[in-house]
Amino acid sequence: MRMTNLRIFDDKTQLAEAAAQTSIELLHRAIDTYGSAIWVLAGGSTPLLAYKIIAANHATALDWSKVTLVMGDERIGPLDSPDNNWQAADAIIGFLPTNKIRPQSDLSAEQAAADYNQQLANLPTIDNGLPRFDVLWLGVGEDGHTLSLFPQHGGLSPSSELVVPIHDSPKPPRDRISLSLRALQGTQNALVLASGADKKQAVTAAQTGLSLPIALATSIITTHEGTVHWFVDKEAAPTD
Ligand code: 6PG
């Protein structure tokens, strides 16, 4: 299996600039088509850099009031914790006049997942009844995790829910919530953002098999006719 839509950049900044630019174009297209756009954010340092570029260079590029922000996964803990994915993104792009669907991640993982399920159920859907994610950002962990879906872990079990509680995460904190694999079936465009040499193995593995969550997630999206765009830097680029 060869990755299509693979773009390789000299460094993380160029990657983030291109991801920002592509996302703006895709959000624009969704607004033209549907009158609104849904953007699923990601935690991690590569997305944070891209948020900064959007805040600095693209703040007037869109009618942001037509964009709804969702977070793909969240860590359980105080909402103002430095660990909080939403808080980190919101500190940079929160000034944009978007609609915001924030995870209530100061609840237990079960309660927060149930609450976020309910909030996401109000989003516009595609034909299969699942929320239409016009742009979804996915980070990649060294172990091949994406969202808070870790290898050989409970979050990968089939679920009828859009959001699942995660316990005993191999990466701290141990309690989290995450979009489920099922929720990904409404994704129109996913951008996988991976930079640094420690991601090379996971990115390479994603080309050849389905054993890692990032490979599974992207495969589910393409199976449901979404497009996956890989944005990697030279260090994370897959080996042939
Ligand atoms: C988390 C992070 C994590 C992250 C990846 C990639 O909640 O633990 O969001 O899943 O997305 O580890 O992070 P980088 O972009 O910093 O490499």
PDB file of N, CA and C in Angstrom, residues 38-90:
ATOM      1  N   ILE A  38     -16.714  22.205   9.703  1.00  0.00           N
ATOM      2  CA  ILE A  38     -16.338  21.622  10.993  1.00  0.00           C
ATOM      3  C   ILE A  38     -14.863  21.235  10.930  1.00  0.00           C
ATOM      4  N   TRP A  39     -14.117  21.712  11.913  1.00  0.00           N
ATOM      5  CA  TRP A  39     -12.678  21.473  11.957  1.00  0.00           C
ATOM      6  C   TRP A  39     -12.353  20.763  13.270  1.00  0.00           C
ATOM      7  N   VAL A  40     -11.822  19.555  13.167  1.00  0.00           N
ATOM      8  CA  VAL A  40     -11.445  18.785  14.349  1.00  0.00           C
ATOM      9  C   VAL A  40      -9.958  19.025  14.624  1.00  0.00           C
ATOM     10  N   LEU A  41      -9.691  19.601  15.781  1.00  0.00           N
ATOM     11  CA  LEU A  41      -8.328  19.966  16.160  1.00  0.00           C
ATOM     12  C   LEU A  41      -7.590  18.779  16.781  1.00  0.00           C
ATOM     13  N   ALA A  42      -6.271  18.924  16.887  1.00  0.00           N
ATOM     14  CA  ALA A  42      -5.459  17.884  17.521  1.00  0.00           C
ATOM     15  C   ALA A  42      -4.525  18.517  18.534  1.00  0.00           C
ATOM     16  N   GLY A  43      -4.134  17.729  19.523  1.00  0.00           N
ATOM     17  CA  GLY A  43      -3.090  18.160  20.442  1.00  0.00           C
ATOM     18  C   GLY A  43      -1.723  17.852  19.846  1.00  0.00           C
ATOM     19  N   GLY A  44      -0.684  18.234  20.545  1.00  0.00           N
ATOM     20  CA  GLY A  44       0.665  17.929  20.062  1.00  0.00           C
ATOM     21  C   GLY A  44       1.368  19.176  19.557  1.00  0.00           C
ATOM     22  N   SER A  45       2.677  19.094  19.455  1.00  0.00           N
ATOM     23  CA  SER A  45       3.470  20.289  19.151  1.00  0.00           C
ATOM     24  C   SER A  45       3.367  20.711  17.684  1.00  0.00           C
ATOM     25  N   THR A  46       3.196  19.758  16.779  1.00  0.00           N
ATOM     26  CA  THR A  46       3.104  20.132  15.360  1.00  0.00           C
ATOM     27  C   THR A  46       1.817  20.916  15.102  1.00  0.00           C
ATOM     28  N   PRO A  47       0.668  20.443  15.571  1.00  0.00           N
ATOM     29  CA  PRO A  47      -0.545  21.250  15.434  1.00  0.00           C
ATOM     30  C   PRO A  47      -0.418  22.630  16.089  1.00  0.00           C
ATOM     31  N   LEU A  48       0.230  22.699  17.249  1.00  0.00           N
ATOM     32  CA  LEU A  48       0.344  24.003  17.931  1.00  0.00           C
ATOM     33  C   LEU A  48       1.073  25.022  17.051  1.00  0.00           C
ATOM     34  N   LEU A  49       2.088  24.552  16.369  1.00  0.00           N
ATOM     35  CA  LEU A  49       2.820  25.443  15.471  1.00  0.00           C
ATOM     36  C   LEU A  49       1.907  25.914  14.330  1.00  0.00           C
ATOM     37  N   ALA A  50       1.116  24.999  13.810  1.00  0.00           N
ATOM     38  CA  ALA A  50       0.196  25.366  12.720  1.00  0.00           C
ATOM     39  C   ALA A  50      -0.891  26.324  13.222  1.00  0.00           C
ATOM     40  N   TYR A  51      -1.359  26.165  14.472  1.00  0.00           N
ATOM     41  CA  TYR A  51      -2.343  27.124  15.011  1.00  0.00           C
ATOM     42  C   TYR A  51      -1.738  28.523  15.035  1.00  0.00           C
ATOM     43  N   LYS A  52      -0.456  28.588  15.420  1.00  0.00           N
ATOM     44  CA  LYS A  52       0.202  29.906  15.494  1.00  0.00           C
ATOM     45  C   LYS A  52       0.257  30.542  14.114  1.00  0.00           C
ATOM     46  N   ILE A  53       0.509  29.747  13.113  1.00  0.00           N
ATOM     47  CA  ILE A  53       0.590  30.284  11.745  1.00  0.00           C
ATOM     48  C   ILE A  53      -0.793  30.750  11.283  1.00  0.00           C
ATOM     49  N   ILE A  54      -1.825  29.999  11.639  1.00  0.00           N
ATOM     50  CA  ILE A  54      -3.191  30.416  11.283  1.00  0.00           C
ATOM     51  C   ILE A  54      -3.532  31.730  11.991  1.00  0.00           C
ATOM     52  N   ALA A  55      -3.193  31.811  13.272  1.00  0.00           N
ATOM     53  CA  ALA A  55      -3.496  33.040  14.026  1.00  0.00           C
ATOM     54  C   ALA A  55      -2.762  34.232  13.423  1.00  0.00           C
ATOM     55  N   ALA A  56      -1.521  34.013  13.008  1.00  0.00           N
ATOM     56  CA  ALA A  56      -0.709  35.132  12.507  1.00  0.00           C
ATOM     57  C   ALA A  56      -1.052  35.492  11.064  1.00  0.00           C
ATOM     58  N   ASN A  57      -1.308  34.489  10.232  1.00  0.00           N
ATOM     59  CA  ASN A  57      -1.398  34.763   8.781  1.00  0.00           C
ATOM     60  C   ASN A  57      -2.777  34.571   8.158  1.00  0.00           C
ATOM     61  N   HIS A  58      -3.671  33.899   8.854  1.00  0.00           N
ATOM     62  CA  HIS A  58      -4.939  33.539   8.198  1.00  0.00           C
ATOM     63  C   HIS A  58      -6.167  33.997   8.982  1.00  0.00           C
ATOM     64  N   ALA A  59      -5.973  34.934   9.893  1.00  0.00           N
ATOM     65  CA  ALA A  59      -7.089  35.331  10.768  1.00  0.00           C
ATOM     66  C   ALA A  59      -8.235  35.974   9.986  1.00  0.00           C
ATOM     67  N   THR A  60      -7.921  36.533   8.820  1.00  0.00           N
ATOM     68  CA  THR A  60      -8.988  37.168   8.034  1.00  0.00           C
ATOM     69  C   THR A  60      -9.280  36.380   6.747  1.00  0.00           C
ATOM     70  N   ALA A  61      -8.766  35.153   6.677  1.00  0.00           N
ATOM     71  CA  ALA A  61      -8.883  34.387   5.431  1.00  0.00           C
ATOM     72  C   ALA A  61     -10.263  33.765   5.237  1.00  0.00           C
ATOM     73  N   LEU A  62     -11.032  33.696   6.306  1.00  0.00           N
ATOM     74  CA  LEU A  62     -12.301  32.957   6.276  1.00  0.00           C
ATOM     75  C   LEU A  62     -13.344  33.710   7.072  1.00  0.00           C
ATOM     76  N   ASP A  63     -14.603  33.367   6.841  1.00  0.00           N
ATOM     77  CA  ASP A  63     -15.644  33.802   7.769  1.00  0.00           C
ATOM     78  C   ASP A  63     -15.667  32.773   8.907  1.00  0.00           C
ATOM     79  N   TRP A  64     -14.871  33.052   9.921  1.00  0.00           N
ATOM     80  CA  TRP A  64     -14.680  32.066  10.990  1.00  0.00           C
ATOM     81  C   TRP A  64     -15.966  31.801  11.776  1.00  0.00           C
ATOM     82  N   SER A  65     -16.941  32.709  11.677  1.00  0.00           N
ATOM     83  CA  SER A  65     -18.185  32.464  12.418  1.00  0.00           C
ATOM     84  C   SER A  65     -18.944  31.270  11.828  1.00  0.00           C
ATOM     85  N   LYS A  66     -18.522  30.836  10.650  1.00  0.00           N
ATOM     86  CA  LYS A  66     -19.176  29.670  10.037  1.00  0.00           C
ATOM     87  C   LYS A  66     -18.417  28.364  10.323  1.00  0.00           C
ATOM     88  N   VAL A  67     -17.359  28.479  11.128  1.00  0.00           N
ATOM     89  CA  VAL A  67     -16.536  27.296  11.432  1.00  0.00           C
ATOM     90  C   VAL A  67     -16.819  26.833  12.859  1.00  0.00           C
ATOM     91  N   THR A  68     -16.975  25.540  13.034  1.00  0.00           N
ATOM     92  CA  THR A  68     -17.135  24.950  14.378  1.00  0.00           C
ATOM     93  C   THR A  68     -15.885  24.149  14.718  1.00  0.00           C
ATOM     94  N   LEU A  69     -15.348  24.415  15.898  1.00  0.00           N
ATOM     95  CA  LEU A  69     -14.160  23.688  16.361  1.00  0.00           C
ATOM     96  C   LEU A  69     -14.553  22.540  17.284  1.00  0.00           C
ATOM     97  N   VAL A  70     -13.912  21.405  17.045  1.00  0.00           N
ATOM     98  CA  VAL A  70     -14.093  20.204  17.870  1.00  0.00           C
ATOM     99  C   VAL A  70     -12.685  19.762  18.256  1.00  0.00           C
ATOM    100  N   MET A  71     -12.506  19.099  19.404  1.00  0.00           N
ATOM    101  CA  MET A  71     -11.184  18.546  19.731  1.00  0.00           C
ATOM    102  C   MET A  71     -11.232  17.021  19.567  1.00  0.00           C
ATOM    103  N   GLY A  72     -10.248  16.481  18.858  1.00  0.00           N
ATOM    104  CA  GLY A  72     -10.258  15.042  18.559  1.00  0.00           C
ATOM    105  C   GLY A  72     -10.058  14.166  19.773  1.00  0.00           C
ATOM    106  N   ASP A  73      -9.248  14.618  20.710  1.00  0.00           N
ATOM    107  CA  ASP A  73      -9.081  13.863  21.955  1.00  0.00           C
ATOM    108  C   ASP A  73      -8.685  14.831  23.052  1.00  0.00           C
ATOM    109  N   GLU A  74      -8.946  14.422  24.278  1.00  0.00           N
ATOM    110  CA  GLU A  74      -8.668  15.325  25.396  1.00  0.00           C
ATOM    111  C   GLU A  74      -8.224  14.532  26.614  1.00  0.00           C
ATOM    112  N   ARG A  75      -7.412  15.199  27.402  1.00  0.00           N
ATOM    113  CA  ARG A  75      -6.907  14.601  28.637  1.00  0.00           C
ATOM    114  C   ARG A  75      -7.823  14.973  29.797  1.00  0.00           C
ATOM    115  N   ILE A  76      -8.132  14.010  30.632  1.00  0.00           N
ATOM    116  CA  ILE A  76      -8.977  14.285  31.798  1.00  0.00           C
ATOM    117  C   ILE A  76      -8.158  15.039  32.847  1.00  0.00           C
ATOM    118  N   GLY A  77      -8.750  16.111  33.377  1.00  0.00           N
ATOM    119  CA  GLY A  77      -8.051  16.925  34.374  1.00  0.00           C
ATOM    120  C   GLY A  77      -8.663  18.306  34.384  1.00  0.00           C
ATOM    121  N   PRO A  78      -8.102  19.196  35.178  1.00  0.00           N
ATOM    122  CA  PRO A  78      -8.647  20.561  35.234  1.00  0.00           C
ATOM    123  C   PRO A  78      -8.622  21.218  33.851  1.00  0.00           C
ATOM    124  N   LEU A  79      -9.659  22.005  33.559  1.00  0.00           N
ATOM    125  CA  LEU A  79      -9.761  22.613  32.229  1.00  0.00           C
ATOM    126  C   LEU A  79      -8.627  23.595  31.967  1.00  0.00           C
ATOM    127  N   ASP A  80      -8.076  24.172  33.054  1.00  0.00           N
ATOM    128  CA  ASP A  80      -6.997  25.143  32.841  1.00  0.00           C
ATOM    129  C   ASP A  80      -5.611  24.511  32.989  1.00  0.00           C
ATOM    130  N   SER A  81      -5.562  23.170  32.990  1.00  0.00           N
ATOM    131  CA  SER A  81      -4.268  22.492  33.101  1.00  0.00           C
ATOM    132  C   SER A  81      -3.426  22.741  31.842  1.00  0.00           C
ATOM    133  N   PRO A  82      -2.118  22.875  31.989  1.00  0.00           N
ATOM    134  CA  PRO A  82      -1.261  23.035  30.810  1.00  0.00           C
ATOM    135  C   PRO A  82      -1.312  21.803  29.903  1.00  0.00           C
ATOM    136  N   ASP A  83      -1.815  20.697  30.443  1.00  0.00           N
ATOM    137  CA  ASP A  83      -1.964  19.439  29.686  1.00  0.00           C
ATOM    138  C   ASP A  83      -3.196  19.424  28.792  1.00  0.00           C
ATOM    139  N   ASN A  84      -4.070  20.414  28.975  1.00  0.00           N
ATOM    140  CA  ASN A  84      -5.368  20.364  28.305  1.00  0.00           C
ATOM    141  C   ASN A  84      -5.220  20.764  26.837  1.00  0.00           C
ATOM    142  N   ASN A  85      -5.578  19.850  25.935  1.00  0.00           N
ATOM    143  CA  ASN A  85      -5.399  20.104  24.496  1.00  0.00           C
ATOM    144  C   ASN A  85      -6.207  21.316  24.044  1.00  0.00           C
ATOM    145  N   TRP A  86      -7.453  21.396  24.540  1.00  0.00           N
ATOM    146  CA  TRP A  86      -8.320  22.508  24.125  1.00  0.00           C
ATOM    147  C   TRP A  86      -7.719  23.845  24.569  1.00  0.00           C
ATOM    148  N   GLN A  87      -7.329  23.872  25.826  1.00  0.00           N
ATOM    149  CA  GLN A  87      -6.763  25.099  26.395  1.00  0.00           C
ATOM    150  C   GLN A  87      -5.557  25.570  25.582  1.00  0.00           C
ATOM    151  N   ALA A  88      -4.702  24.626  25.201  1.00  0.00           N
ATOM    152  CA  ALA A  88      -3.481  24.974  24.452  1.00  0.00           C
ATOM    153  C   ALA A  88      -3.838  25.558  23.081  1.00  0.00           C
ATOM    154  N   ALA A  89      -4.804  24.947  22.411  1.00  0.00           N
ATOM    155  CA  ALA A  89      -5.212  25.459  21.096  1.00  0.00           C
ATOM    156  C   ALA A  89      -5.952  26.785  21.248  1.00  0.00           C
ATOM    157  N   ASP A  90      -6.832  26.836  22.244  1.00  0.00           N
ATOM    158  CA  ASP A  90      -7.675  28.022  22.441  1.00  0.00           C
ATOM    159  C   ASP A  90      -6.844  29.255  22.788  1.00  0.00           C
TER     160      ASP A  90
END
